CSV table of C-alpha atoms in Angstrom, one decimal:
chain,number,residue,atom,x,y,z
V,1,MET,CA,158.2,251.5,85.4
V,2,LEU,CA,157.4,249.4,88.5
V,3,LYS,CA,153.9,248.1,88.9
V,4,ARG,CA,152.4,248.6,92.3
V,5,SER,CA,149.7,246.1,91.5
V,6,LEU,CA,152.4,243.4,91.3
V,7,SER,CA,154.2,244.7,94.4
V,8,GLN,CA,157.4,245.0,92.4
V,9,ASN,CA,160.6,246.0,94.1
V,10,LEU,CA,164.0,245.7,92.5
V,11,LEU,CA,167.3,244.9,94.2
V,12,LYS,CA,170.0,246.8,92.3
V,13,ASP,CA,173.0,247.0,94.7
V,14,PRO,CA,175.6,244.6,93.1
V,15,ASN,CA,177.3,244.0,96.5
V,16,LEU,CA,174.0,243.0,98.1
V,17,LEU,CA,173.1,240.8,95.1
V,18,ARG,CA,176.5,239.0,95.3
V,19,LYS,CA,176.0,238.5,99.1
V,20,LEU,CA,172.5,237.1,98.6
V,21,VAL,CA,173.8,234.5,96.1
V,22,ARG,CA,176.7,233.6,98.4
V,23,LEU,CA,174.5,233.3,101.5
V,24,ALA,CA,172.1,231.1,99.6
V,25,GLY,CA,174.9,228.7,98.9
V,26,ILE,CA,174.4,228.5,95.2
V,27,GLY,CA,177.1,226.5,93.5
V,28,SER,CA,178.2,225.4,90.1
V,29,ASP,CA,176.1,222.2,90.2
V,30,ASP,CA,172.8,224.0,91.1
V,31,VAL,CA,169.8,224.5,88.9
V,32,VAL,CA,167.9,227.5,90.1
V,33,VAL,CA,164.2,228.6,89.5
V,34,GLU,CA,164.0,232.3,90.3
V,35,ILE,CA,160.6,233.7,91.0
V,36,GLY,CA,159.9,237.3,90.1
V,37,SER,CA,163.0,238.0,88.1
V,38,GLY,CA,162.3,241.6,87.5
V,39,GLN,CA,164.9,243.3,85.4
V,40,GLY,CA,167.3,240.4,85.8
V,41,ASP,CA,169.8,241.8,88.3
V,42,LEU,CA,169.6,238.9,90.6
V,43,THR,CA,169.3,236.6,87.6
V,44,ALA,CA,172.6,237.7,86.3
V,45,ARG,CA,174.3,237.1,89.6
V,46,LEU,CA,172.8,233.7,89.9
V,47,ALA,CA,173.9,232.8,86.4
V,48,GLU,CA,177.5,233.7,87.3
V,49,VAL,CA,177.7,230.8,89.8
V,50,ALA,CA,174.8,228.3,89.0
V,51,ARG,CA,174.8,225.7,86.3
V,52,PHE,CA,171.4,226.9,85.0
V,53,VAL,CA,168.8,229.5,86.0
V,54,ASP,CA,165.2,229.5,84.9
V,55,ALA,CA,163.9,233.1,85.4
V,56,VAL,CA,160.1,233.2,85.9
V,57,GLU,CA,158.5,236.6,85.5
V,58,LEU,CA,154.8,237.5,85.2
V,59,ASP,CA,155.3,241.1,83.9
V,60,ARG,CA,155.9,240.9,80.1
V,61,THR,CA,156.9,244.6,80.0
V,62,ILE,CA,160.2,243.5,81.5
V,63,GLU,CA,160.9,240.9,78.8
V,64,ALA,CA,163.6,243.0,77.1
V,65,PHE,CA,165.7,243.3,80.3
V,66,LEU,CA,165.5,239.5,80.8
V,67,ALA,CA,166.2,238.8,77.2
V,68,ARG,CA,169.5,240.8,77.5
V,69,VAL,CA,170.5,238.7,80.6
V,70,GLN,CA,169.6,235.5,78.8
V,71,SER,CA,171.7,236.4,75.7
V,72,ASN,CA,174.7,237.5,77.8
V,73,SER,CA,174.8,234.5,80.1
V,74,GLY,CA,174.2,231.3,78.1
V,75,ASN,CA,172.8,229.5,81.1
V,76,VAL,CA,169.5,231.4,81.6
V,77,LYS,CA,166.1,230.6,80.3
V,78,VAL,CA,163.3,233.1,80.7
V,79,THR,CA,159.7,231.9,81.3
V,80,LEU,CA,157.1,234.7,81.1
V,81,GLU,CA,154.3,233.2,83.2
V,82,ASP,CA,152.7,233.4,86.6
V,83,ILE,CA,154.7,231.1,88.8
V,84,MET,CA,151.4,229.8,90.2
V,85,LYS,CA,150.6,228.3,86.8
V,86,VAL,CA,154.1,226.8,86.2
V,87,SER,CA,155.2,223.3,86.9
V,88,ILE,CA,158.5,223.5,88.7
V,89,SER,CA,159.3,219.9,87.7
V,90,GLU,CA,158.8,220.8,84.0
V,91,LEU,CA,161.0,223.8,84.4
V,92,SER,CA,163.8,221.8,86.0
V,93,GLY,CA,163.8,219.1,83.5
V,94,GLY,CA,163.8,216.5,86.3
V,95,HIS,CA,166.7,218.0,88.1
V,96,VAL,CA,166.7,218.9,91.8
V,97,VAL,CA,166.3,222.6,92.0
V,98,ARG,CA,166.8,225.5,94.3
V,99,VAL,CA,163.9,227.9,94.3
V,100,GLY,CA,164.1,231.5,95.4
V,101,GLY,CA,164.1,235.2,94.3
V,102,ASN,CA,163.2,238.6,95.3
V,103,ILE,CA,159.6,237.4,95.8
V,104,PRO,CA,156.9,240.1,95.5
V,105,TYR,CA,154.9,240.4,98.8
V,106,HIS,CA,151.5,241.0,97.1
């Protein structure tokens, strides 16, 4: 169930998700930090084209969805934390990263 307090909204349309990844210009050399990964739909699309995706999600009740994406992809790491308390440089392992996501508006 979505949490209004976290302003959660989920993008589910696979065509829209693929288009977002394409328009973002994500390529096979990119390391991506995704903010607000939700149930992992965008995460899975990013993982199809990026070298590595670090999915950062605050809501621990979504952990099972993200664990499934992580186990299916091989290039996704899930970080269950508030993005405001995370060091992007630590997530990236020193790599240049692209940061984005379906960012909650709250």
